[in-house]
Structures are given as C-alpha cells and as structure tokens.
PDB file of C-alpha atoms in Angstrom:
ATOM      1  CA  MET A   8      35.234 -51.601 -44.329  1.00 56.00           C
ATOM      2  CA  ASN A   9      36.409 -51.624 -47.794  1.00 69.00           C
ATOM      3  CA  LEU A  10      40.096 -52.234 -46.860  1.00 62.00           C
ATOM      4  CA  GLN A  11      39.005 -55.126 -44.531  1.00 68.00           C
ATOM      5  CA  LYS A  12      36.882 -56.691 -47.584  1.00 74.00           C
ATOM      6  CA  GLU A  13      39.786 -56.232 -50.012  1.00 71.00           C
ATOM      7  CA  THR A  14      42.248 -57.633 -47.580  1.00 72.00           C
ATOM      8  CA  LYS A  15      40.091 -60.547 -47.201  1.00 73.00           C
ATOM      9  CA  GLN A  16      39.792 -60.970 -50.828  1.00 74.00           C
ATOM     10  CA  LEU A  17      43.549 -60.801 -51.484  1.00 68.00           C
ATOM     11  CA  ASN A  18      44.367 -63.314 -48.589  1.00 73.00           C
ATOM     12  CA  GLU A  19      42.046 -65.746 -50.433  1.00 75.00           C
ATOM     13  CA  GLU A  20      43.728 -65.046 -53.856  1.00 72.00           C
ATOM     14  CA  LYS A  21      47.056 -65.549 -52.221  1.00 68.00           C
ATOM     15  CA  SER A  22      46.019 -69.019 -50.763  1.00 76.00           C
ATOM     16  CA  ILE A  23      44.820 -69.976 -54.305  1.00 78.00           C
ATOM     17  CA  GLN A  24      48.070 -68.840 -55.689  1.00 65.00           C
ATOM     18  CA  GLN A  25      50.050 -70.677 -53.105  1.00 66.00           C
ATOM     19  CA  SER A  26      48.055 -73.918 -53.744  1.00 74.00           C
ATOM     20  CA  LEU A  27      48.733 -73.685 -57.273  1.00 68.00           C
ATOM     21  CA  LEU A  28      52.205 -72.911 -56.962  1.00 63.00           C
ATOM     22  CA  GLN A  29      52.503 -75.938 -54.603  1.00 68.00           C
ATOM     23  CA  GLN A  30      50.855 -78.130 -57.225  1.00 68.00           C
ATOM     24  CA  GLN A  31      53.153 -76.803 -60.033  1.00 61.00           C
ATOM     25  CA  LEU A  32      56.237 -77.895 -57.731  1.00 61.00           C
ATOM     26  CA  VAL A  33      54.925 -81.166 -56.886  1.00 63.00           C
ATOM     27  CA  SER A  34      54.330 -81.908 -60.555  1.00 64.00           C
ATOM     28  CA  ALA A  35      57.669 -80.732 -61.417  1.00 59.00           C
ATOM     29  CA  TYR A  36      59.053 -82.964 -58.752  1.00 58.00           C
ATOM     30  CA  MET A  37      57.102 -85.996 -59.905  1.00 61.00           C
ATOM     31  CA  THR A  38      58.133 -85.479 -63.491  1.00 58.00           C
ATOM     32  CA  GLY A  39      61.724 -84.924 -62.736  1.00 52.00           C
ATOM     33  CA  GLU A  40      63.997 -81.990 -63.509  1.00 49.00           C
ATOM     34  CA  ASN A  41      66.648 -84.090 -65.275  1.00 50.00           C
ATOM     35  CA  ASP A  42      64.299 -85.710 -68.039  1.00 54.00           C
ATOM     36  CA  LEU A  43      65.251 -83.347 -70.630  1.00 50.00           C
ATOM     37  CA  VAL A  44      69.035 -83.763 -69.799  1.00 55.00           C
ATOM     38  CA  LYS A  45      68.342 -87.504 -69.871  1.00 60.00           C
ATOM     39  CA  LEU A  46      66.813 -87.505 -73.298  1.00 55.00           C
ATOM     40  CA  ILE A  47      69.508 -85.270 -74.961  1.00 56.00           C
ATOM     41  CA  LEU A  48      72.462 -87.579 -73.378  1.00 60.00           C
ATOM     42  CA  ASN A  49      70.638 -90.798 -74.641  1.00 60.00           C
ATOM     43  CA  GLN A  50      70.390 -89.136 -77.978  1.00 52.00           C
ATOM     44  CA  GLU A  51      66.700 -89.861 -78.156  1.00 53.00           C
ATOM     45  CA  ASP A  52      64.319 -88.754 -80.976  1.00 60.00           C
ATOM     46  CA  LEU A  53      64.728 -84.942 -81.762  1.00 62.00           C
ATOM     47  CA  SER A  54      61.052 -84.580 -81.746  1.00 68.00           C
ATOM     48  CA  LYS A  55      60.822 -85.835 -78.332  1.00 62.00           C
ATOM     49  CA  VAL A  56      63.560 -83.608 -77.057  1.00 56.00           C
ATOM     50  CA  VAL A  57      61.847 -80.558 -78.711  1.00 63.00           C
ATOM     51  CA  ARG A  58      58.521 -81.502 -77.004  1.00 68.00           C
ATOM     52  CA  ALA A  59      60.030 -82.072 -73.657  1.00 60.00           C
ATOM     53  CA  ARG A  60      61.731 -78.835 -74.009  1.00 62.00           C
ATOM     54  CA  SER A  61      58.522 -76.880 -74.761  1.00 71.00           C
ATOM     55  CA  TYR A  62      56.626 -78.715 -71.982  1.00 64.00           C
ATOM     56  CA  TYR A  63      59.429 -77.806 -69.369  1.00 62.00           C
ATOM     57  CA  LYS A  64      59.500 -74.277 -70.737  1.00 67.00           C
ATOM     58  CA  TYR A  65      55.781 -74.134 -70.163  1.00 70.00           C
ATOM     59  CA  LEU A  66      56.013 -75.213 -66.755  1.00 66.00           C
ATOM     60  CA  ASN A  67      58.651 -72.975 -65.946  1.00 69.00           C
ATOM     61  CA  ASP A  68      56.819 -70.055 -67.406  1.00 71.00           C
ATOM     62  CA  ALA A  69      53.731 -71.063 -65.443  1.00 69.00           C
ATOM     63  CA  ARG A  70      55.793 -71.361 -62.242  1.00 66.00           C
ATOM     64  CA  LEU A  71      57.208 -67.911 -62.859  1.00 71.00           C
ATOM     65  CA  GLU A  72      53.816 -66.486 -63.595  1.00 75.00           C
ATOM     66  CA  SER A  73      52.279 -68.066 -60.357  1.00 70.00           C
ATOM     67  CA  ILE A  74      55.285 -66.516 -58.378  1.00 74.00           C
ATOM     68  CA  GLU A  75      54.802 -63.225 -59.939  1.00 77.00           C
ATOM     69  CA  SER A  76      51.249 -63.193 -59.148  1.00 75.00           C
ATOM     70  CA  LEU A  77      51.700 -64.535 -55.577  1.00 68.00           C
ATOM     71  CA  HIS A  78      54.470 -61.570 -55.163  1.00 72.00           C
ATOM     72  CA  GLU A  79      51.953 -58.868 -56.609  1.00 78.00           C
ATOM     73  CA  THR A  80      49.347 -60.177 -54.180  1.00 76.00           C
ATOM     74  CA  GLU A  81      51.664 -60.088 -51.195  1.00 73.00           C
ATOM     75  CA  GLN A  82      52.744 -56.441 -52.226  1.00 81.00           C
ATOM     76  CA  LYS A  83      48.871 -55.392 -52.408  1.00 79.00           C
ATOM     77  CA  LEU A  84      48.420 -57.080 -49.115  1.00 74.00           C
ATOM     78  CA  LEU A  85      51.317 -55.070 -47.543  1.00 79.00           C
ATOM     79  CA  LYS A  86      49.689 -51.956 -48.938  1.00 83.00           C
ATOM     80  CA  ASN A  87      46.516 -52.730 -47.562  1.00 77.00           C
ATOM     81  CA  GLN A  88      48.101 -53.470 -44.099  1.00 77.00           C
ATOM     82  CA  GLU A  89      49.988 -49.951 -44.211  1.00 80.00           C
ATOM     83  CA  SER A  90      46.894 -48.425 -45.393  1.00 79.00           C
ATOM     84  CA  GLN A  91      45.102 -49.925 -42.528  1.00 76.00           C
ATOM     85  CA  THR A  92      47.795 -48.796 -40.090  1.00 82.00           C
ATOM     86  CA  LYS A  93      47.234 -45.190 -41.188  1.00 82.00           C
ATOM     87  CA  THR A  94      43.635 -45.424 -41.112  1.00 79.00           C
ATOM     88  CA  LEU A  95      43.627 -46.831 -37.509  1.00 80.00           C
ATOM     89  CA  ALA A  96      46.267 -44.428 -36.550  1.00 82.00           C
ATOM     90  CA  SER A  97      43.851 -41.572 -38.090  1.00 82.00           C
ATOM     91  CA  LEU A  98      40.833 -43.143 -36.111  1.00 82.00           C
ATOM     92  CA  GLU A  99      42.804 -43.187 -32.856  1.00 83.00           C
ATOM     93  CA  THR A 100      44.039 -39.469 -33.513  1.00 85.00           C
ATOM     94  CA  LEU A 101      40.168 -38.680 -34.349  1.00 82.00           C
ATOM     95  CA  TYR A 102      39.160 -40.483 -31.214  1.00 83.00           C
ATOM     96  CA  GLU A 103      41.489 -38.586 -28.898  1.00 87.00           C
ATOM     97  CA  GLN A 104      40.180 -35.225 -30.464  1.00 86.00           C
ATOM     98  CA  GLN A 105      36.648 -36.213 -29.800  1.00 85.00           C
ATOM     99  CA  LYS A 106      37.630 -37.134 -26.382  1.00 85.00           C
ATOM    100  CA  GLN A 107      39.149 -33.728 -25.748  1.00 88.00           C
ATOM    101  CA  ARG A 108      36.158 -32.032 -27.401  1.00 86.00           C
ATOM    102  CA  GLN A 109      33.920 -33.875 -25.035  1.00 86.00           C
ATOM    103  CA  ALA A 110      36.204 -33.092 -22.059  1.00 86.00           C
ATOM    104  CA  ASN A 111      36.124 -29.436 -23.062  1.00 86.00           C
ATOM    105  CA  LEU A 112      32.362 -29.478 -23.548  1.00 81.00           C
ATOM    106  CA  THR A 113      32.021 -30.929 -20.273  1.00 84.00           C
ATOM    107  CA  ALA A 114      34.089 -28.078 -18.623  1.00 86.00           C
ATOM    108  CA  GLU A 115      32.326 -25.447 -20.305  1.00 85.00           C
ATOM    109  CA  LYS A 116      28.960 -26.952 -19.076  1.00 83.00           C
ATOM    110  CA  SER A 117      30.373 -26.983 -15.625  1.00 85.00           C
ATOM    111  CA  LYS A 118      31.263 -23.425 -15.910  1.00 86.00           C
ATOM    112  CA  ARG A 119      27.949 -22.322 -17.178  1.00 83.00           C
ATOM    113  CA  ASP A 120      26.218 -24.220 -14.403  1.00 81.00           C
ATOM    114  CA  LYS A 121      28.229 -22.744 -11.715  1.00 85.00           C
ATOM    115  CA  ALA A 122      27.575 -19.240 -13.448  1.00 81.00           C
ATOM    116  CA  LEU A 123      23.937 -19.844 -13.469  1.00 76.00           C
ATOM    117  CA  GLN A 124      23.871 -20.830  -9.837  1.00 83.00           C
ATOM    118  CA  ALA A 125      26.005 -17.740  -9.046  1.00 81.00           C
ATOM    119  CA  LEU A 126      23.523 -15.585 -11.113  1.00 77.00           C
ATOM    120  CA  ARG A 127      20.500 -17.200  -9.199  1.00 77.00           C
ATOM    121  CA  LYS A 128      22.033 -16.663  -5.841  1.00 78.00           C
ATOM    122  CA  ASP A 129      22.822 -13.036  -6.981  1.00 73.00           C
ATOM    123  CA  ILE A 130      19.269 -12.467  -7.894  1.00 73.00           C
ATOM    124  CA  ASN A 131      17.918 -14.140  -4.544  1.00 75.00           C
ATOM    125  CA  TYR A 132      20.371 -11.778  -2.699  1.00 74.00           C
ATOM    126  CA  GLN A 133      19.102  -8.705  -4.717  1.00 76.00           C
ATOM    127  CA  ALA A 134      15.476  -9.798  -4.008  1.00 71.00           C
ATOM    128  CA  ASN A 135      16.068 -10.101  -0.274  1.00 76.00           C
ATOM    129  CA  LYS A 136      17.872  -6.875  -0.084  1.00 76.00           C
ATOM    130  CA  ILE A 137      15.001  -4.923  -1.927  1.00 78.00           C
ATOM    131  CA  ALA A 138      12.599  -6.700   0.299  1.00 76.00           C
ATOM    132  CA  LYS A 139      14.372  -5.719   3.478  1.00 78.00           C
ATOM    133  CA  LEU A 140      14.570  -2.073   2.194  1.00 78.00           C
ATOM    134  CA  ASN A 141      11.092  -2.011   1.603  1.00 81.00           C
ATOM    135  CA  ASN A 142      10.349  -3.444   4.946  1.00 83.00           C
ATOM    136  CA  SER A 143      12.751  -1.122   6.759  1.00 81.00           C
ATOM    137  CA  GLU A 144      11.284   2.091   4.968  1.00 82.00           C
ATOM    138  CA  LYS A 145       7.711   0.769   5.757  1.00 84.00           C
ATOM    139  CA  ALA A 146       8.488   0.033   9.534  1.00 85.00           C
ATOM    140  CA  LEU A 147      10.236   3.434   9.885  1.00 85.00           C
ATOM    141  CA  ARG A 148       7.263   5.439   8.453  1.00 85.00           C
ATOM    142  CA  ALA A 149       4.648   3.452  10.434  1.00 87.00           C
ATOM    143  CA  ARG A 150       6.797   4.393  13.711  1.00 86.00           C
ATOM    144  CA  ILE A 151       6.905   7.941  12.666  1.00 87.00           C
ATOM    145  CA  LYS A 152       3.246   8.014  12.069  1.00 86.00           C
ATOM    146  CA  LYS A 153       2.486   6.404  15.281  1.00 86.00           C
ATOM    147  CA  ALA A 154       4.671   9.235  17.240  1.00 85.00           C
ATOM    148  CA  ALA A 155       3.007  11.832  15.509  1.00 85.00           C
ATOM    149  CA  GLU A 156      -0.228  10.326  16.419  1.00 87.00           C
ATOM    150  CA  GLU A 157       0.946  10.080  19.923  1.00 86.00           C
ATOM    151  CA  ARG A 158       2.299  13.732  19.915  1.00 84.00           C
ATOM    152  CA  LYS A 159      -1.143  14.905  18.699  1.00 85.00           C
ATOM    153  CA  ARG A 160      -2.742  13.086  21.649  1.00 85.00           C
ATOM    154  CA  GLN A 161      -0.440  14.602  23.894  1.00 86.00           C
ATOM    155  CA  GLN A 162      -0.956  18.197  22.567  1.00 84.00           C
ATOM    156  CA  GLU A 163      -4.740  17.605  22.911  1.00 85.00           C
ATOM    157  CA  ALA A 164      -4.358  16.347  26.317  1.00 85.00           C
ATOM    158  CA  ALA A 165      -2.237  19.201  27.312  1.00 82.00           C
ATOM    159  CA  ALA A 166      -4.607  21.804  25.712  1.00 82.00           C
ATOM    160  CA  LYS A 167      -7.450  20.287  27.802  1.00 84.00           C
ATOM    161  CA  LEU A 168      -5.315  20.318  30.810  1.00 83.00           C
ATOM    162  CA  ALA A 169      -4.521  23.810  30.528  1.00 81.00           C
ATOM    163  CA  ALA A 170      -8.037  24.750  29.621  1.00 81.00           C
ATOM    164  CA  ALA A 171      -9.061  23.195  32.944  1.00 77.00           C
ATOM    165  CA  GLN A 172      -6.280  24.760  34.756  1.00 80.00           C
ATOM    166  CA  ALA A 173      -7.208  28.270  33.243  1.00 78.00           C
ATOM    167  CA  LEU A 174     -10.828  27.889  34.216  1.00 76.00           C
ATOM    168  CA  LYS A 175      -9.824  26.862  37.747  1.00 77.00           C
ATOM    169  CA  ASN A 176      -7.441  29.650  38.039  1.00 76.00           C
ATOM    170  CA  LYS A 177     -10.366  32.161  37.212  1.00 76.00           C
ATOM    171  CA  ASN A 178     -11.885  30.692  40.158  1.00 70.00           C
ATOM    172  CA  ILE A 179      -9.293  31.440  42.424  1.00 75.00           C
ATOM    173  CA  ALA A 180      -9.862  34.544  44.528  1.00 70.00           C
ATOM    174  CA  LYS A 181      -6.528  35.590  44.947  1.00 71.00           C
ATOM    175  CA  ALA A 182      -5.302  38.192  42.566  1.00 67.00           C
ATOM    176  CA  LYS A 183      -1.642  37.126  43.060  1.00 73.00           C
ATOM    177  CA  ALA A 184      -2.586  33.489  42.172  1.00 72.00           C
ATOM    178  CA  GLN A 185      -4.451  34.478  39.039  1.00 70.00           C
ATOM    179  CA  ALA A 186      -1.744  36.856  37.995  1.00 68.00           C
ATOM    180  CA  ALA A 187       0.744  33.953  38.443  1.00 73.00           C
ATOM    181  CA  ALA A 188      -1.370  31.652  36.596  1.00 66.00           C
ATOM    182  CA  ASN A 189      -1.628  34.125  33.711  1.00 63.00           C
ATOM    183  CA  ALA A 190       1.983  34.694  33.591  1.00 63.00           C
ATOM    184  CA  LYS A 191       2.700  30.929  33.414  1.00 63.00           C
ATOM    185  CA  ALA A 192      -0.042  30.481  30.514  1.00 53.00           C
ATOM    186  CA  LYS A 193       1.681  33.348  28.672  1.00 57.00           C
ATOM    187  CA  ALA A 194       5.226  31.776  29.035  1.00 55.00           C
ATOM    188  CA  ALA A 195       3.506  28.418  27.786  1.00 50.00           C
ATOM    189  CA  ALA A 196       2.176  30.212  24.654  1.00 47.00           C
ATOM    190  CA  ASN A 197       5.517  31.864  23.928  1.00 52.00           C
ATOM    191  CA  LYS A 198       7.111  28.457  24.132  1.00 51.00           C
ATOM    192  CA  GLN A 199       4.606  26.962  21.830  1.00 50.00           C
ATOM    193  CA  GLN A 200       4.849  29.702  19.441  1.00 48.00           C
ATOM    194  CA  LYS A 201       8.542  29.160  19.395  1.00 49.00           C
ATOM    195  CA  THR A 202       7.940  25.392  18.324  1.00 46.00           C
ATOM    196  CA  ASN A 203       5.540  26.504  15.524  1.00 48.00           C
ATOM    197  CA  SER A 204       7.938  27.192  13.009  1.00 48.00           C
ATOM    198  CA  LYS A 205       5.662  27.817  10.143  1.00 80.00           C
ATOM    199  CA  LEU A 206       7.840  25.564   8.068  1.00 91.00           C
ATOM    200  CA  ALA A 207       5.667  26.363   4.727  1.00 91.00           C
ATOM    201  CA  SER A 208       6.777  29.742   4.705  1.00 92.00           C
ATOM    202  CA  LEU A 209      10.484  28.573   4.738  1.00 93.00           C
ATOM    203  CA  LYS A 210      10.480  26.726   1.524  1.00 94.00           C
ATOM    204  CA  GLY A 211      13.549  27.354  -0.445  1.00 94.00           C
ATOM    205  CA  LYS A 212      15.334  28.953   2.690  1.00 95.00           C
ATOM    206  CA  LEU A 213      16.024  26.301   5.057  1.00 97.00           C
ATOM    207  CA  LYS A 214      19.597  25.897   6.100  1.00 96.00           C
ATOM    208  CA  TRP A 215      21.507  22.757   5.355  1.00 97.00           C
ATOM    209  CA  PRO A 216      21.650  20.155   7.979  1.00 98.00           C
ATOM    210  CA  ILE A 217      25.490  19.565   7.329  1.00 97.00           C
ATOM    211  CA  GLU A 218      28.000  20.702   4.701  1.00 95.00           C
ATOM    212  CA  GLY A 219      28.931  17.936   2.139  1.00 95.00           C
ATOM    213  CA  LYS A 220      28.536  16.804  -1.401  1.00 96.00           C
ATOM    214  CA  VAL A 221      24.819  15.084  -2.256  1.00 97.00           C
ATOM    215  CA  LEU A 222      25.882  11.583  -3.012  1.00 96.00           C
ATOM    216  CA  HIS A 223      22.223  10.249  -3.704  1.00 96.00           C
ATOM    217  CA  ARG A 224      19.270  12.794  -4.902  1.00 96.00           C
ATOM    218  CA  PHE A 225      15.578  12.291  -4.013  1.00 97.00           C
ATOM    219  CA  GLY A 226      13.800  10.193  -6.580  1.00 94.00           C
ATOM    220  CA  SER A 227      17.146   8.413  -7.831  1.00 94.00           C
ATOM    221  CA  ALA A 228      17.429   4.539  -7.810  1.00 90.00           C
ATOM    222  CA  ARG A 229      18.306   3.150  -4.574  1.00 85.00           C
ATOM    223  CA  SER A 230      18.027  -0.412  -5.973  1.00 81.00           C
ATOM    224  CA  SER A 231      16.035  -1.830  -8.998  1.00 77.00           C
ATOM    225  CA  GLN A 232      12.675  -1.338  -7.306  1.00 83.00           C
ATOM    226  CA  VAL A 233      13.403   1.140  -4.513  1.00 86.00           C
ATOM    227  CA  LYS A 234      13.997   4.938  -4.785  1.00 92.00           C
ATOM    228  CA  TRP A 235      15.582   7.451  -2.471  1.00 94.00           C
ATOM    229  CA  LYS A 236      12.862   9.239  -0.388  1.00 95.00           C
ATOM    230  CA  GLY A 237      15.259  12.090   0.760  1.00 96.00           C
ATOM    231  CA  ILE A 238      19.157  12.843   0.026  1.00 97.00           C
ATOM    232  CA  ALA A 239      22.363  11.450   1.242  1.00 97.00           C
ATOM    233  CA  ILE A 240      25.076  13.860   2.028  1.00 97.00           C
ATOM    234  CA  ALA A 241      28.883  12.950   2.392  1.00 97.00           C
ATOM    235  CA  THR A 242      30.233  14.313   5.680  1.00 97.00           C
ATOM    236  CA  ASN A 243      33.008  13.522   8.241  1.00 96.00           C
ATOM    237  CA  GLU A 244      32.623  11.177  11.294  1.00 95.00           C
ATOM    238  CA  GLY A 245      31.500  13.397  14.316  1.00 96.00           C
ATOM    239  CA  GLU A 246      30.496  16.408  12.372  1.00 97.00           C
ATOM    240  CA  LYS A 247      27.552  18.061  13.973  1.00 97.00           C
ATOM    241  CA  VAL A 248      23.965  17.574  12.432  1.00 98.00           C
ATOM    242  CA  ARG A 249      21.904  20.670  12.893  1.00 98.00           C
ATOM    243  CA  ALA A 250      18.028  21.082  12.864  1.00 98.00           C
ATOM    244  CA  VAL A 251      16.977  22.851   9.797  1.00 97.00           C
ATOM    245  CA  ALA A 252      13.968  24.483  11.761  1.00 97.00           C
ATOM    246  CA  THR A 253      12.235  24.633  15.193  1.00 96.00           C
ATOM    247  CA  GLY A 254      10.514  21.610  16.335  1.00 96.00           C
ATOM    248  CA  ARG A 255       9.998  18.800  18.787  1.00 97.00           C
ATOM    249  CA  VAL A 256      11.794  15.372  18.803  1.00 97.00           C
ATOM    250  CA  LEU A 257       9.314  12.678  17.508  1.00 96.00           C
ATOM    251  CA  PHE A 258      11.600   9.835  17.465  1.00 96.00           C
ATOM    252  CA  ALA A 259      15.251   9.365  18.667  1.00 97.00           C
ATOM    253  CA  GLY A 260      16.849   5.899  18.354  1.00 96.00           C
ATOM    254  CA  TYR A 261      18.236   3.152  16.164  1.00 96.00           C
ATOM    255  CA  PHE A 262      16.354   1.722  13.395  1.00 93.00           C
ATOM    256  CA  LYS A 263      17.233  -0.981  11.141  1.00 90.00           C
ATOM    257  CA  GLY A 264      18.587   0.052   7.735  1.00 89.00           C
ATOM    258  CA  TYR A 265      18.770   3.815   8.785  1.00 94.00           C
ATOM    259  CA  GLY A 266      21.026   3.325  11.858  1.00 95.00           C
ATOM    260  CA  MET A 267      20.839   5.971  14.703  1.00 97.00           C
ATOM    261  CA  VAL A 268      17.765   8.324  13.604  1.00 98.00           C
ATOM    262  CA  ILE A 269      16.292  11.566  14.836  1.00 98.00           C
ATOM    263  CA  ALA A 270      13.026  12.870  13.648  1.00 98.00           C
ATOM    264  CA  LEU A 271      11.558  16.350  14.230  1.00 97.00           C
ATOM    265  CA  ASP A 272       7.779  17.397  14.178  1.00 97.00           C
ATOM    266  CA  HIS A 273       7.658  20.921  13.026  1.00 96.00           C
ATOM    267  CA  SER A 274       3.726  21.074  13.095  1.00 92.00           C
ATOM    268  CA  ASP A 275       1.285  21.471  10.330  1.00 92.00           C
ATOM    269  CA  ASN A 276       2.144  17.711   9.491  1.00 94.00           C
ATOM    270  CA  TYR A 277       5.868  18.631   8.373  1.00 97.00           C
ATOM    271  CA  ILE A 278       8.464  16.142   9.499  1.00 97.00           C
ATOM    272  CA  THR A 279      12.250  16.068   8.972  1.00 98.00           C
ATOM    273  CA  LEU A 280      14.259  12.943   9.573  1.00 97.00           C
ATOM    274  CA  TYR A 281      18.003  12.595   9.892  1.00 98.00           C
ATOM    275  CA  GLY A 282      19.570   9.198   9.725  1.00 97.00           C
ATOM    276  CA  TYR A 283      22.913   7.137   9.707  1.00 97.00           C
ATOM    277  CA  ASN A 284      24.194   9.286  12.824  1.00 98.00           C
ATOM    278  CA  GLN A 285      26.891   8.143  15.102  1.00 97.00           C
ATOM    279  CA  THR A 286      25.372   9.832  18.302  1.00 97.00           C
ATOM    280  CA  LEU A 287      22.130  11.522  19.261  1.00 97.00           C
ATOM    281  CA  LEU A 288      22.141  14.540  21.376  1.00 97.00           C
ATOM    282  CA  TYR A 289      18.229  14.755  22.143  1.00 97.00           C
ATOM    283  CA  LYS A 290      15.554  12.497  23.188  1.00 96.00           C
ATOM    284  CA  ALA A 291      11.872  11.940  22.183  1.00 95.00           C
ATOM    285  CA  GLY A 292       9.708  14.910  23.617  1.00 95.00           C
ATOM    286  CA  ASP A 293      12.634  17.622  23.693  1.00 96.00           C
ATOM    287  CA  VAL A 294      12.164  20.987  22.035  1.00 96.00           C
ATOM    288  CA  VAL A 295      14.821  21.959  19.668  1.00 97.00           C
ATOM    289  CA  LEU A 296      15.383  25.362  17.946  1.00 96.00           C
ATOM    290  CA  GLU A 297      16.476  25.914  14.297  1.00 96.00           C
ATOM    291  CA  GLY A 298      20.385  25.627  13.968  1.00 96.00           C
ATOM    292  CA  ASP A 299      20.577  23.233  17.036  1.00 97.00           C
ATOM    293  CA  ALA A 300      23.050  20.374  17.080  1.00 98.00           C
ATOM    294  CA  ILE A 301      20.912  17.384  17.234  1.00 98.00           C
ATOM    295  CA  ALA A 302      23.217  14.613  16.557  1.00 98.00           C
ATOM    296  CA  LEU A 303      26.761  13.856  15.579  1.00 98.00           C
ATOM    297  CA  ALA A 304      27.474  12.419  12.000  1.00 97.00           C
ATOM    298  CA  GLY A 305      28.608   8.898  11.225  1.00 96.00           C
ATOM    299  CA  HIS A 306      28.002   5.678   9.170  1.00 95.00           C
ATOM    300  CA  SER A 307      25.487   3.627  11.272  1.00 94.00           C
ATOM    301  CA  GLY A 308      22.967   1.397   9.647  1.00 89.00           C
ATOM    302  CA  GLY A 309      25.497  -0.523   7.543  1.00 88.00           C
ATOM    303  CA  GLN A 310      26.757   2.333   5.569  1.00 91.00           C
ATOM    304  CA  GLU A 311      30.310   1.920   4.020  1.00 89.00           C
ATOM    305  CA  ARG A 312      31.074   5.680   4.378  1.00 93.00           C
ATOM    306  CA  ASN A 313      30.176   8.720   6.622  1.00 96.00           C
ATOM    307  CA  THR A 314      26.817   9.900   5.493  1.00 97.00           C
ATOM    308  CA  LEU A 315      23.769  11.807   6.543  1.00 98.00           C
ATOM    309  CA  TYR A 316      20.512  10.776   5.307  1.00 97.00           C
ATOM    310  CA  PHE A 317      17.931  13.713   5.396  1.00 98.00           C
ATOM    311  CA  GLU A 318      14.180  13.581   4.469  1.00 97.00           C
ATOM    312  CA  LEU A 319      11.491  16.098   4.620  1.00 97.00           C
ATOM    313  CA  SER A 320       7.831  14.918   4.532  1.00 96.00           C
ATOM    314  CA  HIS A 321       4.340  16.721   4.557  1.00 96.00           C
ATOM    315  CA  LYS A 322       1.232  14.365   5.575  1.00 94.00           C
ATOM    316  CA  GLY A 323       3.256  11.263   5.307  1.00 92.00           C
ATOM    317  CA  THR A 324       4.587  11.968   1.616  1.00 95.00           C
ATOM    318  CA  ALA A 325       8.209  12.734   1.141  1.00 95.00           C
ATOM    319  CA  GLU A 326       9.057  15.647  -0.840  1.00 97.00           C
ATOM    320  CA  ASP A 327      12.630  16.916  -2.383  1.00 97.00           C
ATOM    321  CA  PRO A 328      14.605  18.458   0.159  1.00 97.00           C
ATOM    322  CA  LEU A 329      16.681  20.306  -2.288  1.00 97.00           C
ATOM    323  CA  ARG A 330      13.573  22.377  -3.139  1.00 96.00           C
ATOM    324  CA  TRP A 331      13.320  23.342   0.513  1.00 97.00           C
ATOM    325  CA  LEU A 332      16.933  23.983   1.216  1.00 97.00           C
ATOM    326  CA  SER A 333      18.770  27.227   0.360  1.00 95.00           C
ATOM    327  CA  ARG A 334      21.011  27.150  -2.535  1.00 88.00           C
ATOM    328  CA  ARG A 335      24.722  27.208  -1.451  1.00 70.00           C
TER     329      ARG A 335
END
C-alpha cells in the first residue's frame, strides 16, 4: 500500500514537473533563443546585453533544474516499479507456498479421516468378535448343561426301570430266571461302576489328552473381554485325542466357535470337553474308558493351526486343567 501511494505521489510530481518544463520551453521559444546574439551583433547597450545574458542564464538554469528534477522523479518511479515487481513476485511465491501448505493440510486431514474410519471399523469388528465369542461360549455351556440334565433324567429313568425289573424278577417263580436276572443286574452294576471314575480322586494324575505345547493357558486373555476357560494345545492333524478318564459321551457334534466338539460326563458333576477336532469317533450316549481315542485332532471352528481345546468343569464352573493333568 505504501509503494502504491508513493508511486501515485511521484506520478503527480512528474506531471507537475513536465508541465513546468513545458511552460519554460514555450517561454523560451516565445522569447527567442537568438535575442542575445542579436543584441551583441547590433552593438546594443552593454547593460542590456548583460541583463539579457543574466535572464537567459536564469532560464537555462531553471530548465536544467527542472530536467534534473524530472529525471530524479523518473528514477524514483523506476525504483518503485522494481520494488513493486519484487513485492508482487514475493507475494506470488508466498501465495503458492500457502496453496501448497493448504494442499498438504487437506491431504493430512484426508489421511487422518481414513485412519479414523479404519479405527472405527476395527473397533466395531473387535466388538462383534467379542460378542460372538461370548455368545458361542454361552450357547455351548447351555448345550452341555441341557445334555447333562437329559443324561440325569435317563439315569433316573433307568434306575426306576431297573428297580421295577428287579421287583418283577423277585416275583418270578423260576429260579433260573431269577438267577439270570441277578446276573444281568450284576453285569449292569459292574458296567456302571466302570463309568464312575471318581474323577475327584485323580486330580493332578490325569493323563494328557494329547501331546503338544500349551499355546494358551487357563485364564489368559482370549480377547480384550474374553478369557480362556480351558487350555489350547498345539498338535498335528489326525493325531488321536484320548479321554483323560472314563465317562459317557454327553455331546458329540459341530459347535460354532469350537468346531467338532465331544464332551464327556464323568459323574459327580465333572465334565471334560475336547474341541477343534477334525473327526469324532463316538456319539452321544456311548461309554468310553480312560485312554480311549475319542477324536482325531484338526483345526475346525476357524482355527489357523492344528490345535486341541481341552476344558474341565465341575458343577458348571471351569477349572484350570493344568492342575488336574499329571506333570510331564
């Protein structure tokens, strides 16, 4: 703004100086440049010659001064123009720098927005994953509880039936039939005794269901809000999974989040569960003995590697399997 104001003022001064110089030139022309020469040639009075000479010298000096002033003004205008050109160039450079900064800020904002969107998606994904894990766990426990209740009802019905059969057998007159019934009842009792492993007495002595490195321990974080209720053991595909104790199959089949699962009832409210299997070798209701191969290991249920999930619970509460298994 100062340069523009100064330029305007200099242009006004230039116009005034040009006008003044024009007037001096006109005055010199009207007077005539040859008057002094004529006076000398005509041998006029010396005093007139001196006065005329002084007058013309004054006019010449005034013209020279006006020309010098005009030249200085034009030099100042030229410098002002150069300054304005440099200032304009600086402003243009500054403008381009500001445009680049603005573009960089816009790009950074776009990156931050994309990162924020990705973070929100990841948070939503993790929340959904946690919810699915919780739902799968609850559903599996409900299924096992239902199977245990069904098993208890079957045992009670079998006991009533056995009692009725025993009572009926007492009324049978033939000794042979009585002896046969007693032998059958004894065989059933022996079989039932085999299924009752008294798991509580085997704490710290159970054989491992499979050989392998423990990948995840009981109680460790499975996600930010879900913990492992059993242990995960690394294994090879097709490796035999063995029952840690004698029991009856409560559930055998596929369950979301756990893959191919087999659960054993060991009586006294003790249940063991074996998940992520490739193949199951028994069905619900079958009796298995300690050490029997009950499944073949794999990576079902969405696992990235071959793993066996092993869980032991009492009255519906999971316990640390490592406290039950024998030391290697």
